Coordinates of N, CA and C in Angstrom, one line a residue:
X1 N -8.7 7.6 3.4 CA -8.1 6.7 4.3 C -8.7 5.3 4.0
X2 N -7.8 4.3 4.0 CA -8.2 2.9 3.7 C -7.6 2.0 4.8
X3 N -8.4 1.1 5.3 CA -8.0 0.0 6.2 C -7.3 -1.1 5.4
X4 N -6.2 -1.6 5.8 CA -5.4 -2.6 5.1 C -5.4 -3.8 6.0
X5 N -5.5 -5.0 5.4 CA -5.3 -6.3 6.1 C -4.5 -7.2 5.2
X6 N -3.9 -8.2 5.8 CA -3.1 -9.1 5.1 C -3.6 -10.5 5.4
X7 N -3.8 -11.3 4.3 CA -4.3 -12.7 4.4 C -3.8 -13.5 3.2
X8 N -3.8 -14.8 3.3 CA -3.5 -15.6 2.2 C -4.4 -15.4 1.0
X9 N -3.9 -15.3 -0.1 CA -4.7 -15.1 -1.3 C -3.8 -15.4 -2.6
X10 N -4.5 -15.3 -3.7 CA -3.8 -15.6 -5.0 C -4.0 -14.4 -5.9
X11 N -3.0 -14.0 -6.6 CA -3.1 -13.1 -7.7 C -2.1 -13.5 -8.8
X12 N -1.9 -12.6 -9.7 CA -1.0 -13.0 -10.9 C 0.4 -13.3 -10.5
X13 N 0.8 -13.0 -9.2 CA 2.2 -13.3 -8.8 C 2.2 -14.6 -8.0
X14 N 1.1 -15.2 -7.8 CA 1.1 -16.5 -7.1 C 0.2 -16.5 -5.8
X15 N 0.4 -17.5 -5.0 CA -0.3 -17.6 -3.7 C 0.6 -17.3 -2.6
X16 N 0.0 -16.6 -1.6 CA 0.8 -16.3 -0.4 C 0.1 -15.1 0.3
X17 N 0.8 -14.5 1.2 CA 0.3 -13.3 1.9 C 0.1 -12.2 0.9
X18 N -1.1 -11.6 0.9 CA -1.5 -10.5 0.0 C -2.2 -9.4 0.8
X19 N -2.0 -8.2 0.3 CA -2.7 -7.0 0.9 C -4.2 -7.0 0.4
X20 N -5.1 -6.7 1.4 CA -6.5 -6.4 1.0 C -6.8 -5.0 1.5
X21 N -7.3 -4.2 0.6 CA -7.6 -2.8 0.9 C -9.1 -2.6 0.8
X22 N -9.6 -2.0 1.9 CA -11.0 -1.8 2.0 C -11.5 -1.1 0.7
X23 N -12.8 -1.4 0.3 CA -13.4 -0.8 -0.8 C -12.8 -1.2 -2.2
X24 N -11.9 -2.1 -2.2 CA -11.3 -2.7 -3.4 C -11.4 -4.2 -3.4
X25 N -11.7 -4.8 -4.5 CA -11.9 -6.2 -4.6 C -10.6 -6.9 -4.8
X26 N -10.5 -8.1 -4.2 CA -9.4 -9.0 -4.4 C -8.1 -8.7 -3.7
X27 N -7.2 -9.6 -3.9 CA -5.9 -9.6 -3.3 C -5.0 -8.6 -4.1
X28 N -4.3 -7.7 -3.3 CA -3.3 -6.8 -3.9 C -3.9 -6.0 -5.1
X29 N -5.0 -5.3 -4.9 CA -5.6 -4.6 -6.0 C -4.7 -3.5 -6.5
X30 N -4.9 -3.2 -7.8 CA -4.2 -2.1 -8.4 C -4.9 -0.8 -8.1
X31 N -4.2 0.2 -7.6 CA -4.8 1.5 -7.2 C -4.4 2.6 -8.2
X32 N -5.3 3.4 -8.6 CA -5.0 4.5 -9.4 C -5.0 5.8 -8.5
X33 N -3.9 6.3 -8.2 CA -3.7 7.4 -7.3 C -3.7 8.7 -8.1
X34 N -4.4 9.7 -7.6 CA -4.6 11.0 -8.3 C -3.6 12.0 -7.8
X35 N -2.9 12.7 -8.8 CA -1.9 13.7 -8.5 C -2.5 14.8 -7.6
X36 N -1.7 15.1 -6.6 CA -2.1 16.2 -5.7 C -2.9 15.7 -4.5
X37 N -3.3 14.4 -4.5 CA -4.1 13.8 -3.4 C -3.2 13.1 -2.4
X38 N -3.6 13.0 -1.2 CA -2.9 12.3 -0.1 C -3.7 11.1 0.3
X39 N -3.1 9.9 0.4 CA -3.7 8.7 0.7 C -3.1 8.1 2.0
X40 N -4.0 7.6 2.9 CA -3.5 7.0 4.1 C -4.0 5.6 4.1
X41 N -3.1 4.6 4.3 CA -3.4 3.2 4.4 C -3.1 2.8 5.8
X42 N -4.2 2.7 6.6 CA -4.1 2.3 8.0 C -3.7 0.8 8.2
X43 N -2.7 0.5 8.9 CA -2.2 -0.8 9.1 C -2.2 -1.3 10.5
X44 N -3.1 -0.8 11.3 CA -3.1 -1.3 12.7 C -3.8 -2.6 12.9
X45 N -4.4 -3.2 11.9 CA -4.9 -4.6 12.1 C -3.7 -5.5 12.3
X46 N -3.9 -6.4 13.3 CA -2.7 -7.3 13.6 C -2.2 -8.2 12.5
X47 N -3.0 -8.4 11.4 CA -2.6 -9.2 10.3 C -1.5 -8.5 9.5
X48 N -1.3 -7.2 9.7 CA -0.2 -6.4 9.1 C 1.2 -6.6 9.7
X49 N 1.2 -7.2 10.9 CA 2.5 -7.4 11.5 C 3.5 -8.0 10.6
X50 N 4.7 -7.4 10.5 CA 5.8 -7.8 9.6 C 5.5 -7.5 8.1
X51 N 4.4 -6.8 7.8 CA 4.0 -6.6 6.4 C 3.8 -5.1 6.2
X52 N 4.8 -4.2 6.4 CA 4.7 -2.8 6.2 C 4.4 -2.6 4.7
X53 N 3.3 -1.8 4.5 CA 2.9 -1.4 3.1 C 3.9 -0.4 2.6
X54 N 4.6 -0.7 1.5 CA 5.5 0.2 0.8 C 5.0 0.4 -0.6
X55 N 5.6 1.3 -1.3 CA 5.2 1.7 -2.6 C 6.3 1.5 -3.7
X56 N 5.9 1.2 -4.9 CA 6.9 0.9 -6.0 C 6.2 1.3 -7.3
X57 N 6.9 1.6 -8.3 CA 6.4 1.8 -9.6 C 6.5 0.6 -10.5
X58 N 7.1 -0.4 -9.9 CA 7.3 -1.7 -10.6 C 6.2 -2.7 -10.2
X59 N 5.6 -3.4 -11.1 CA 4.7 -4.5 -10.7 C 5.4 -5.5 -9.8
X60 N 4.7 -5.8 -8.7 CA 5.2 -6.7 -7.7 C 6.3 -6.1 -6.8
X61 N 6.5 -4.8 -6.9 CA 7.4 -4.1 -6.1 C 8.8 -4.6 -6.0
X62 N 9.4 -4.5 -4.8 CA 10.8 -5.0 -4.7 C 10.9 -6.5 -4.9
X63 N 9.7 -7.2 -4.7 CA 9.7 -8.7 -4.9 C 9.9 -9.0 -6.4
X64 N 9.5 -8.0 -7.2 CA 9.7 -8.2 -8.7 C 10.9 -7.5 -9.2
X65 N 11.9 -7.2 -8.4 CA 13.1 -6.6 -8.8 C 13.0 -5.1 -8.9
X66 N 11.9 -4.5 -8.4 CA 11.8 -3.0 -8.4 C 12.4 -2.3 -7.3
X67 N 12.3 -1.0 -7.3 CA 12.9 -0.2 -6.3 C 11.7 0.5 -5.5
X68 N 11.9 0.6 -4.2 CA 10.9 1.2 -3.3 C 10.8 2.7 -3.7
X69 N 9.5 3.1 -3.8 CA 9.2 4.5 -4.2 C 9.0 5.3 -2.9
X70 N 9.8 6.3 -2.6 CA 9.8 7.0 -1.4 C 9.4 8.5 -1.4
X71 N 9.2 9.1 -2.6 CA 8.9 10.5 -2.8 C 7.5 10.7 -2.3
X72 N 7.3 11.6 -1.3 CA 6.0 11.9 -0.7 C 5.5 10.9 0.2
X73 N 6.3 9.9 0.6 CA 5.8 8.8 1.4 C 6.2 9.0 2.9
X74 N 5.3 8.7 3.8 CA 5.6 8.8 5.2 C 5.1 7.5 5.8
X75 N 6.0 6.8 6.6 CA 5.6 5.6 7.3 C 5.5 5.9 8.8
X76 N 4.4 5.6 9.4 CA 4.2 5.9 10.8 C 4.0 4.7 11.6
X77 N 4.7 4.5 12.7 CA 4.5 3.3 13.6 C 5.0 2.0 13.0
X78 N 4.6 0.9 13.6 CA 5.0 -0.4 13.2 C 3.7 -1.1 12.7
X79 N 3.8 -1.6 11.5 CA 2.6 -2.3 11.0 C 2.1 -3.4 11.9
X80 N 0.8 -3.4 12.2 CA 0.2 -4.4 13.1 C 0.0 -3.8 14.5
X81 N 0.4 -2.6 14.7 CA 0.3 -2.0 16.0 C -0.6 -0.8 15.9
X82 N -1.5 -0.5 16.9 CA -2.4 0.6 16.8 C -1.8 1.9 16.4
X83 N -2.4 2.6 15.4 CA -1.9 3.9 15.0 C -0.9 3.8 13.8
X84 N -0.5 2.6 13.4 CA 0.4 2.5 12.2 C -0.3 2.8 10.9
X85 N 0.4 3.5 10.0 CA -0.1 3.7 8.7 C 1.0 4.0 7.7
X86 N 0.7 3.9 6.4 CA 1.6 4.3 5.3 C 0.8 5.4 4.6
X87 N 1.5 6.5 4.4 CA 0.9 7.6 3.7 C 1.6 8.0 2.5
X88 N 0.9 8.4 1.4 CA 1.6 8.9 0.2 C 0.9 10.1 -0.3
X89 N 1.6 11.2 -0.6 CA 1.1 12.3 -1.3 C 1.6 12.3 -2.7
X90 N 0.7 12.2 -3.6 CA 1.1 12.0 -5.0 C 1.5 13.4 -5.6
X91 N 2.7 13.6 -5.9 CA 3.2 14.9 -6.4 C 3.0 15.1 -7.9
X92 N 3.3 16.3 -8.3 CA 3.3 16.6 -9.8 C 4.3 15.7 -10.5
X93 N 4.0 15.3 -11.7 CA 4.9 14.5 -12.5 C 5.4 13.2 -11.9
X94 N 4.5 12.6 -11.0 CA 4.9 11.3 -10.4 C 5.0 10.3 -11.5
X95 N 5.8 9.2 -11.3 CA 5.8 8.1 -12.3 C 4.5 7.4 -12.4
X96 N 4.2 6.9 -13.6 CA 3.0 6.1 -13.8 C 3.1 4.7 -13.3

Protein backbone atom coordinates (compact mmCIF):
# COMPACT_ATOMS: atom_id res chain seq x y z
CA UNK A 1 0.00 0.00 0.00
CA UNK A 2 1.19 3.50 -0.85
CA UNK A 3 -0.16 6.90 0.14
CA UNK A 4 -0.47 9.26 -2.83
CA UNK A 5 -0.54 13.05 -2.82
CA UNK A 6 -0.65 15.64 -5.58
CA UNK A 7 1.39 18.84 -5.60
CA UNK A 8 3.04 21.18 -8.05
CA UNK A 9 6.32 19.81 -9.31
CA UNK A 10 8.54 19.37 -12.32
CA UNK A 11 9.51 16.26 -14.22
CA UNK A 12 10.51 15.43 -17.80
CA UNK A 13 6.98 16.35 -18.96
CA UNK A 14 7.06 19.86 -17.53
CA UNK A 15 5.78 21.70 -14.48
CA UNK A 16 2.32 21.30 -13.00
CA UNK A 17 0.38 18.95 -10.76
CA UNK A 18 2.32 15.73 -10.21
CA UNK A 19 1.78 12.57 -8.19
CA UNK A 20 4.00 11.93 -5.19
CA UNK A 21 4.06 8.36 -3.93
CA UNK A 22 5.33 7.56 -0.47
CA UNK A 23 8.73 5.84 -0.29
CA UNK A 24 9.56 7.06 -3.83
CA UNK A 25 11.59 10.16 -4.62
CA UNK A 26 10.43 13.01 -6.81
CA UNK A 27 7.41 13.89 -8.86
CA UNK A 28 5.61 11.13 -10.76
CA UNK A 29 8.17 8.38 -10.04
CA UNK A 30 8.56 5.38 -12.31
CA UNK A 31 7.34 2.24 -10.56
CA UNK A 32 8.45 -1.28 -11.39
CA UNK A 33 5.50 -3.51 -10.60
CA UNK A 34 6.01 -7.23 -10.06
CA UNK A 35 3.93 -9.85 -11.82
CA UNK A 36 1.44 -11.52 -9.50
CA UNK A 37 1.53 -8.71 -6.93
CA UNK A 38 -1.32 -6.38 -5.97
CA UNK A 39 -0.65 -2.70 -5.31
CA UNK A 40 -2.96 -0.24 -3.58
CA UNK A 41 -2.47 3.50 -4.03
CA UNK A 42 -4.46 5.28 -1.31
CA UNK A 43 -5.87 8.58 -2.56
CA UNK A 44 -7.79 9.91 0.41
CA UNK A 45 -5.47 12.91 0.86
CA UNK A 46 -7.48 16.00 -0.16
CA UNK A 47 -4.75 16.96 -2.66
CA UNK A 48 -5.97 14.06 -4.85
CA UNK A 49 -9.37 15.70 -5.51
CA UNK A 50 -9.96 15.65 -9.30
CA UNK A 51 -6.74 13.63 -9.79
CA UNK A 52 -7.78 9.97 -9.90
CA UNK A 53 -4.67 7.82 -10.31
CA UNK A 54 -4.99 5.76 -13.49
CA UNK A 55 -2.57 3.43 -15.25
CA UNK A 56 -1.07 3.38 -18.73
CA UNK A 57 1.76 1.58 -20.52
CA UNK A 58 2.58 4.81 -22.35
CA UNK A 59 4.95 7.38 -20.85
CA UNK A 60 2.86 10.33 -19.58
CA UNK A 61 -0.29 8.21 -19.91
CA UNK A 62 -3.31 9.56 -21.73
CA UNK A 63 -1.73 13.02 -21.59
CA UNK A 64 0.98 11.62 -23.88
CA UNK A 65 -1.51 10.12 -26.34
CA UNK A 66 -1.62 6.75 -24.59
CA UNK A 67 -4.50 4.54 -23.62
CA UNK A 68 -5.69 3.87 -20.08
CA UNK A 69 -4.63 0.41 -18.85
CA UNK A 70 -7.58 -1.31 -17.13
CA UNK A 71 -6.67 -5.01 -16.88
CA UNK A 72 -6.60 -5.97 -13.19
CA UNK A 73 -7.40 -2.39 -12.14
CA UNK A 74 -10.01 -1.48 -9.52
CA UNK A 75 -10.91 2.12 -8.66
CA UNK A 76 -12.69 2.66 -5.35
CA UNK A 77 -14.34 5.87 -4.20
CA UNK A 78 -13.60 9.42 -5.30
CA UNK A 79 -10.01 10.65 -5.22
CA UNK A 80 -9.57 13.09 -2.33
CA UNK A 81 -12.30 11.49 -0.20
CA UNK A 82 -11.62 9.16 2.76
CA UNK A 83 -11.32 5.53 1.62
CA UNK A 84 -10.51 6.24 -2.04
CA UNK A 85 -7.83 4.17 -3.75
CA UNK A 86 -6.61 2.80 -7.05
CA UNK A 87 -5.61 -0.87 -7.06
CA UNK A 88 -3.79 -2.91 -9.67
CA UNK A 89 -3.08 -6.64 -9.70
CA UNK A 90 -0.30 -7.28 -12.17
CA UNK A 91 -1.24 -10.32 -14.24
CA UNK A 92 0.85 -12.77 -16.20
CA UNK A 93 2.24 -11.43 -19.46
CA UNK A 94 1.35 -7.85 -18.59
CA UNK A 95 2.78 -5.20 -20.92
CA UNK A 96 6.13 -3.70 -19.98
